[in-house]
Tab-separated table of C-alpha atoms in Angstrom:
chain	number	residue	atom	x	y	z
A	11	MET	CA	0.000	0.000	0.000
A	12	ALA	CA	2.886	2.393	0.732
A	13	ASP	CA	3.696	2.696	-2.982
A	14	LEU	CA	0.162	3.807	-3.914
A	15	PRO	CA	-0.488	7.527	-4.529
A	16	GLY	CA	-1.325	9.364	-1.314
A	17	LEU	CA	-4.482	11.487	-1.324
A	18	VAL	CA	-5.846	14.146	1.041
A	19	VAL	CA	-9.518	15.029	1.513
A	20	THR	CA	-10.492	18.543	2.584
A	21	GLY	CA	-13.805	19.209	4.295
A	22	ALA	CA	-13.608	15.713	5.733
A	23	SER	CA	-16.786	15.950	7.816
A	24	GLY	CA	-19.085	16.944	4.961
A	25	ARG	CA	-21.271	14.607	2.908
A	26	MET	CA	-18.837	14.524	0.019
A	27	GLY	CA	-15.839	14.483	2.312
A	28	GLN	CA	-17.019	11.299	4.002
A	29	MET	CA	-17.973	9.726	0.676
A	30	LEU	CA	-14.511	10.512	-0.710
A	31	ILE	CA	-12.862	8.977	2.344
A	32	ARG	CA	-14.864	5.777	1.919
A	33	THR	CA	-14.135	5.659	-1.803
A	34	ILE	CA	-10.389	6.145	-1.378
A	35	THR	CA	-10.025	3.680	1.483
A	36	SER	CA	-11.926	0.999	-0.436
A	37	SER	CA	-9.835	1.544	-3.569
A	38	ASP	CA	-6.808	-0.529	-4.530
A	39	ARG	CA	-5.372	2.383	-6.554
A	40	ALA	CA	-4.767	5.005	-3.853
A	41	ARG	CA	-4.370	5.492	-0.117
A	42	LEU	CA	-5.707	8.123	2.268
A	43	VAL	CA	-2.822	10.015	3.889
A	44	GLY	CA	-4.610	13.014	5.337
A	45	CYS	CA	-7.872	14.770	6.118
A	46	VAL	CA	-8.352	18.495	6.644
A	47	GLU	CA	-11.022	20.411	8.530
A	48	ARG	CA	-11.322	24.037	9.570
A	49	SER	CA	-9.724	25.185	12.810
A	50	GLY	CA	-12.003	24.658	15.797
A	51	HIS	CA	-13.959	21.801	14.222
A	52	ASP	CA	-14.588	18.999	16.706
A	53	TRP	CA	-13.066	16.398	14.345
A	54	VAL	CA	-9.628	18.035	14.459
A	55	GLY	CA	-7.128	15.898	16.363
A	56	ARG	CA	-9.248	12.739	16.151
A	57	ASP	CA	-9.025	9.639	13.961
A	58	VAL	CA	-11.246	10.167	10.929
A	59	GLY	CA	-12.574	6.618	10.973
A	60	GLU	CA	-13.807	7.000	14.522
A	61	CYS	CA	-15.278	10.424	13.687
A	62	MET	CA	-17.305	8.723	10.959
A	63	GLY	CA	-18.615	6.145	13.426
A	64	GLY	CA	-16.396	3.265	12.352
A	65	PRO	CA	-13.062	1.709	13.270
A	66	ALA	CA	-9.889	3.774	13.416
A	67	MET	CA	-8.191	4.362	10.039
A	68	GLY	CA	-4.887	5.673	11.357
A	69	VAL	CA	-5.482	9.108	9.795
A	70	ILE	CA	-5.846	12.058	12.145
A	71	VAL	CA	-7.953	15.005	11.027
A	72	SER	CA	-5.852	18.171	10.875
A	73	ASP	CA	-6.373	21.895	10.464
A	74	ASP	CA	-2.784	22.316	9.198
A	75	ALA	CA	-3.236	21.950	5.437
A	76	PRO	CA	0.384	22.728	4.391
A	77	THR	CA	1.771	19.954	6.587
A	78	VAL	CA	-0.826	17.436	5.385
A	79	PHE	CA	-0.393	18.393	1.710
A	80	ALA	CA	3.361	17.813	1.991
A	81	LYS	CA	2.673	14.079	2.511
A	82	ALA	CA	0.440	13.651	-0.558
A	83	GLN	CA	0.421	13.489	-4.338
A	84	ALA	CA	-3.081	14.940	-4.687
A	85	VAL	CA	-5.843	16.670	-2.723
A	86	ILE	CA	-9.556	16.334	-3.449
A	87	ASP	CA	-11.526	19.413	-2.488
A	88	PHE	CA	-15.321	19.746	-2.242
A	89	THR	CA	-15.480	22.665	0.190
A	90	ALA	CA	-16.397	26.337	-0.349
A	91	PRO	CA	-15.114	28.836	-2.943
A	92	THR	CA	-12.986	30.936	-0.578
A	93	ALA	CA	-11.440	27.856	1.027
A	94	THR	CA	-10.786	26.302	-2.381
A	95	VAL	CA	-8.841	29.371	-3.538
A	96	GLU	CA	-6.674	29.125	-0.417
A	97	PHE	CA	-6.164	25.390	-0.894
A	98	ALA	CA	-5.135	25.973	-4.538
A	99	ALA	CA	-2.222	28.149	-3.460
A	100	LEU	CA	-1.167	25.619	-0.820
A	101	ALA	CA	-1.447	22.683	-3.241
A	102	ALA	CA	0.671	24.554	-5.781
A	103	GLN	CA	3.241	25.298	-3.091
A	104	ALA	CA	3.378	21.577	-2.297
A	105	GLY	CA	3.473	20.667	-6.007
A	106	ILE	CA	0.507	18.309	-5.799
A	107	VAL	CA	-2.614	17.791	-7.919
A	108	HIS	CA	-5.663	19.773	-6.797
A	109	VAL	CA	-9.006	18.232	-7.786
A	110	ILE	CA	-11.806	20.752	-7.304
A	111	GLY	CA	-15.436	19.714	-7.090
A	112	THR	CA	-16.476	22.818	-5.137
A	113	THR	CA	-19.670	24.414	-6.422
A	114	GLY	CA	-20.778	28.035	-6.263
A	115	MET	CA	-17.487	29.380	-7.631
A	116	GLU	CA	-17.855	32.712	-9.423
A	117	GLY	CA	-15.580	34.252	-12.022
A	118	ASP	CA	-13.368	36.005	-9.489
A	119	HIS	CA	-12.761	32.748	-7.603
A	120	ILE	CA	-11.888	30.919	-10.807
A	121	ALA	CA	-9.534	33.702	-11.901
A	122	GLN	CA	-7.638	33.342	-8.614
A	123	LEU	CA	-6.816	29.714	-9.495
A	124	THR	CA	-4.719	30.700	-12.514
A	125	PRO	CA	-1.472	31.512	-10.651
A	126	ALA	CA	-1.607	28.133	-8.901
A	127	ALA	CA	-2.125	26.343	-12.226
A	128	THR	CA	1.196	27.664	-13.499
A	129	ARG	CA	2.928	25.568	-10.855
A	130	ALA	CA	0.666	22.537	-10.383
A	131	VAL	CA	-2.153	20.530	-11.925
A	132	ILE	CA	-5.699	21.700	-11.222
A	133	VAL	CA	-8.640	19.560	-12.337
A	134	ARG	CA	-11.875	21.482	-11.845
A	135	ALA	CA	-15.397	20.446	-12.828
A	136	GLY	CA	-18.897	21.405	-11.820
A	137	ASN	CA	-19.643	17.688	-11.795
A	138	MET	CA	-17.293	14.716	-11.662
A	139	SER	CA	-19.603	12.015	-13.017
A	140	LEU	CA	-19.051	10.338	-16.385
A	141	GLY	CA	-22.734	10.617	-17.267
A	142	VAL	CA	-22.937	14.355	-16.634
A	143	ASN	CA	-19.822	15.022	-18.684
A	144	LEU	CA	-21.293	13.043	-21.562
A	145	LEU	CA	-24.486	15.096	-21.156
A	146	THR	CA	-22.393	18.277	-21.292
A	147	ARG	CA	-20.796	17.258	-24.580
A	148	LEU	CA	-24.209	16.317	-26.017
A	149	THR	CA	-25.634	19.661	-24.903
A	150	GLN	CA	-22.900	21.527	-26.751
A	151	LYS	CA	-23.446	19.534	-29.926
A	152	VAL	CA	-27.242	19.904	-29.893
A	153	ALA	CA	-26.990	23.640	-29.208
A	154	ALA	CA	-24.594	24.006	-32.124
A	155	ALA	CA	-27.067	22.236	-34.425
A	156	LEU	CA	-30.102	24.338	-33.476
A	157	ASP	CA	-30.602	28.076	-33.953
A	158	ALA	CA	-32.127	30.596	-31.534
A	159	ASP	CA	-35.647	29.595	-32.579
A	160	TRP	CA	-35.048	26.802	-30.065
A	161	ASP	CA	-35.279	28.065	-26.487
A	162	ILE	CA	-32.831	26.486	-24.035
A	163	GLU	CA	-33.755	25.862	-20.405
A	164	VAL	CA	-31.644	24.092	-17.762
A	165	VAL	CA	-33.682	22.650	-14.882
A	166	GLU	CA	-31.964	21.152	-11.848
A	167	ALA	CA	-33.091	19.553	-8.586
A	168	HIS	CA	-31.080	18.930	-5.411
A	169	HIS	CA	-31.538	18.151	-1.713
A	170	ARG	CA	-32.848	20.770	0.678
A	171	MET	CA	-29.413	21.426	2.210
A	172	LYS	CA	-27.721	22.653	-0.977
A	173	VAL	CA	-26.651	26.269	-0.518
A	174	ASP	CA	-26.005	27.475	-4.087
A	175	ALA	CA	-28.275	27.860	-7.101
A	176	PRO	CA	-28.129	27.253	-9.963
A	177	SER	CA	-25.932	24.259	-9.271
A	178	GLY	CA	-22.401	24.084	-10.598
A	179	THR	CA	-23.542	21.334	-12.943
A	180	ALA	CA	-26.401	23.452	-14.275
A	181	LEU	CA	-23.976	26.279	-14.993
A	182	MET	CA	-21.601	23.825	-16.667
A	183	LEU	CA	-24.455	22.695	-18.925
A	184	GLY	CA	-25.387	26.302	-19.605
A	185	GLU	CA	-21.794	27.072	-20.560
A	186	ALA	CA	-21.798	24.115	-22.934
A	187	ALA	CA	-25.003	25.330	-24.583
A	188	ALA	CA	-23.580	28.837	-24.912
A	189	GLN	CA	-20.368	27.497	-26.434
A	190	GLY	CA	-22.414	25.503	-28.920
A	191	ARG	CA	-24.222	28.706	-29.880
A	192	GLY	CA	-21.001	30.693	-30.019
A	193	VAL	CA	-22.091	33.174	-27.345
A	194	SER	CA	-21.069	34.101	-23.811
A	195	LEU	CA	-23.287	32.658	-21.082
A	196	THR	CA	-22.917	35.919	-19.165
A	197	ASP	CA	-24.716	37.718	-21.999
A	198	VAL	CA	-27.647	35.289	-22.311
A	199	ARG	CA	-28.125	33.869	-18.801
A	200	ASP	CA	-31.609	34.216	-17.290
A	201	SER	CA	-31.947	32.746	-13.795
A	202	GLY	CA	-33.936	35.367	-11.909
A	203	ARG	CA	-37.532	35.062	-13.096
A	204	ASP	CA	-40.128	36.219	-10.588
A	205	GLY	CA	-43.317	38.212	-10.967
A	206	ILE	CA	-44.262	39.918	-14.217
A	207	THR	CA	-41.121	39.279	-16.242
A	208	GLY	CA	-42.428	39.837	-19.740
A	209	ALA	CA	-41.920	37.493	-22.667
A	210	ARG	CA	-38.874	35.287	-22.855
A	211	LYS	CA	-35.987	36.956	-24.697
A	212	ARG	CA	-34.923	35.161	-27.873
A	213	GLY	CA	-31.568	33.429	-27.458
A	214	ASP	CA	-31.544	33.456	-23.665
A	215	ILE	CA	-30.491	30.365	-21.728
A	216	GLY	CA	-32.787	29.971	-18.737
A	217	PHE	CA	-32.189	28.265	-15.402
A	218	ALA	CA	-34.589	26.888	-12.800
A	219	ALA	CA	-33.629	25.349	-9.443
A	220	ILE	CA	-35.657	22.923	-7.324
A	221	ARG	CA	-34.699	22.149	-3.712
A	222	GLY	CA	-36.232	19.444	-1.550
A	223	GLY	CA	-35.795	16.179	0.290
A	224	ASP	CA	-32.625	14.189	-0.268
A	225	VAL	CA	-32.354	14.523	-4.054
A	226	VAL	CA	-28.747	13.767	-5.025
A	227	GLY	CA	-28.921	15.558	-8.364
A	228	GLU	CA	-31.186	15.761	-11.407
A	229	HIS	CA	-30.476	17.849	-14.501
A	230	ASP	CA	-32.556	18.434	-17.622
A	231	VAL	CA	-31.502	20.462	-20.636
A	232	ILE	CA	-34.632	21.376	-22.597
A	233	PHE	CA	-34.535	22.576	-26.197
A	234	ALA	CA	-38.029	23.874	-26.997
A	235	ALA	CA	-39.371	25.112	-30.329
A	236	ASP	CA	-42.859	25.541	-31.732
A	237	GLY	CA	-44.388	22.078	-31.910
A	238	GLU	CA	-41.502	20.034	-30.488
A	239	ARG	CA	-39.026	19.641	-27.628
A	240	ILE	CA	-35.775	17.796	-27.086
A	241	VAL	CA	-34.951	16.877	-23.473
A	242	LEU	CA	-31.514	15.660	-22.384
A	243	ARG	CA	-31.551	14.265	-18.837
A	244	HIS	CA	-29.193	12.919	-16.187
A	245	LEU	CA	-30.361	11.498	-12.844
A	246	ALA	CA	-27.914	10.818	-10.021
A	247	THR	CA	-29.105	8.474	-7.287
A	248	ASP	CA	-25.823	7.823	-5.451
A	249	ARG	CA	-23.293	10.465	-4.395
A	250	ALA	CA	-20.565	7.858	-4.851
A	251	ILE	CA	-20.490	8.566	-8.597
A	252	PHE	CA	-18.956	11.974	-7.873
A	253	ALA	CA	-16.375	10.510	-5.501
A	254	ARG	CA	-15.348	7.850	-8.030
A	255	GLY	CA	-14.964	10.504	-10.700
A	256	ALA	CA	-12.882	12.703	-8.392
A	257	LEU	CA	-10.613	9.769	-7.541
A	258	ARG	CA	-10.165	9.070	-11.250
A	259	ALA	CA	-9.311	12.743	-11.819
A	260	ALA	CA	-6.730	12.748	-9.021
A	261	LEU	CA	-4.966	9.659	-10.367
A	262	TRP	CA	-5.060	11.035	-13.918
A	263	GLY	CA	-3.588	14.357	-12.812
A	264	ILE	CA	-0.481	12.821	-11.255
A	265	GLY	CA	2.270	13.173	-13.846
A	266	GLN	CA	0.450	15.729	-16.014
A	267	LYS	CA	2.031	19.091	-16.782
A	268	PRO	CA	0.919	22.061	-14.665
A	269	GLY	CA	-2.247	23.678	-15.953
A	270	GLU	CA	-6.018	23.861	-15.630
A	271	TYR	CA	-7.946	20.776	-16.743
A	272	ASP	CA	-11.512	19.497	-16.547
A	273	MET	CA	-13.258	16.128	-16.611
A	274	MET	CA	-13.408	16.233	-20.414
A	275	ASP	CA	-9.605	16.030	-20.353
A	276	VAL	CA	-9.667	13.238	-17.770
A	277	LEU	CA	-12.192	11.203	-19.763
A	278	GLY	CA	-10.694	12.040	-23.159
A	279	LEU	CA	-13.990	13.458	-24.464
């Protein structure tokens, strides 16, 4: 096991953090060498396995990211935008791969990743699943084939605890549709409908967000014209698909040249 790539999980106590820990520790391709939580969290200083209600794993949760990163070849990060920007600089300093599944990142957060990518590999995606990345490619191709007489709407549903909307995946799909049309999503995005909004603007890409229950993730891309509709859909029923994709991205990134990559690069799409 000692010769397997060592991975770190940030935000260890979160839903995705715990899923990533389980995925890595059950894998025969990598080993868990560290877990990071924010200072003051009650997991810090304790064995992560015991924190998760199971047997000890021999990995102590730390709030000292630089020290933990120094022991690893890659870090997988599903935290918050501000934390992710800080982790990017630390991962670059350590010369390790930084896999980013954090959602809710805006343009200024993404721009702050660029200096780190000159020194280390960053793999960032709004969604790490194979199915969603195939859906993204299909969305781009369909959008390129249809003109603005076809309205585009992205509809997503997630669990009640999700804090950002539209989801990172919905925005990724919107970006793909905009690229297919040869336009900037910033110029055509419509995600704030409420009240008397007037008629839909031709060429806009609309977004709608549903929150409730324990929905893992559902995404529809609707192309609607007079008399017909095309609906591309992906349903996620198990959060493990994102963890498996992130693990694949981390292993792929080891040995790549410094730069910014996405799951299309990882999957060769």
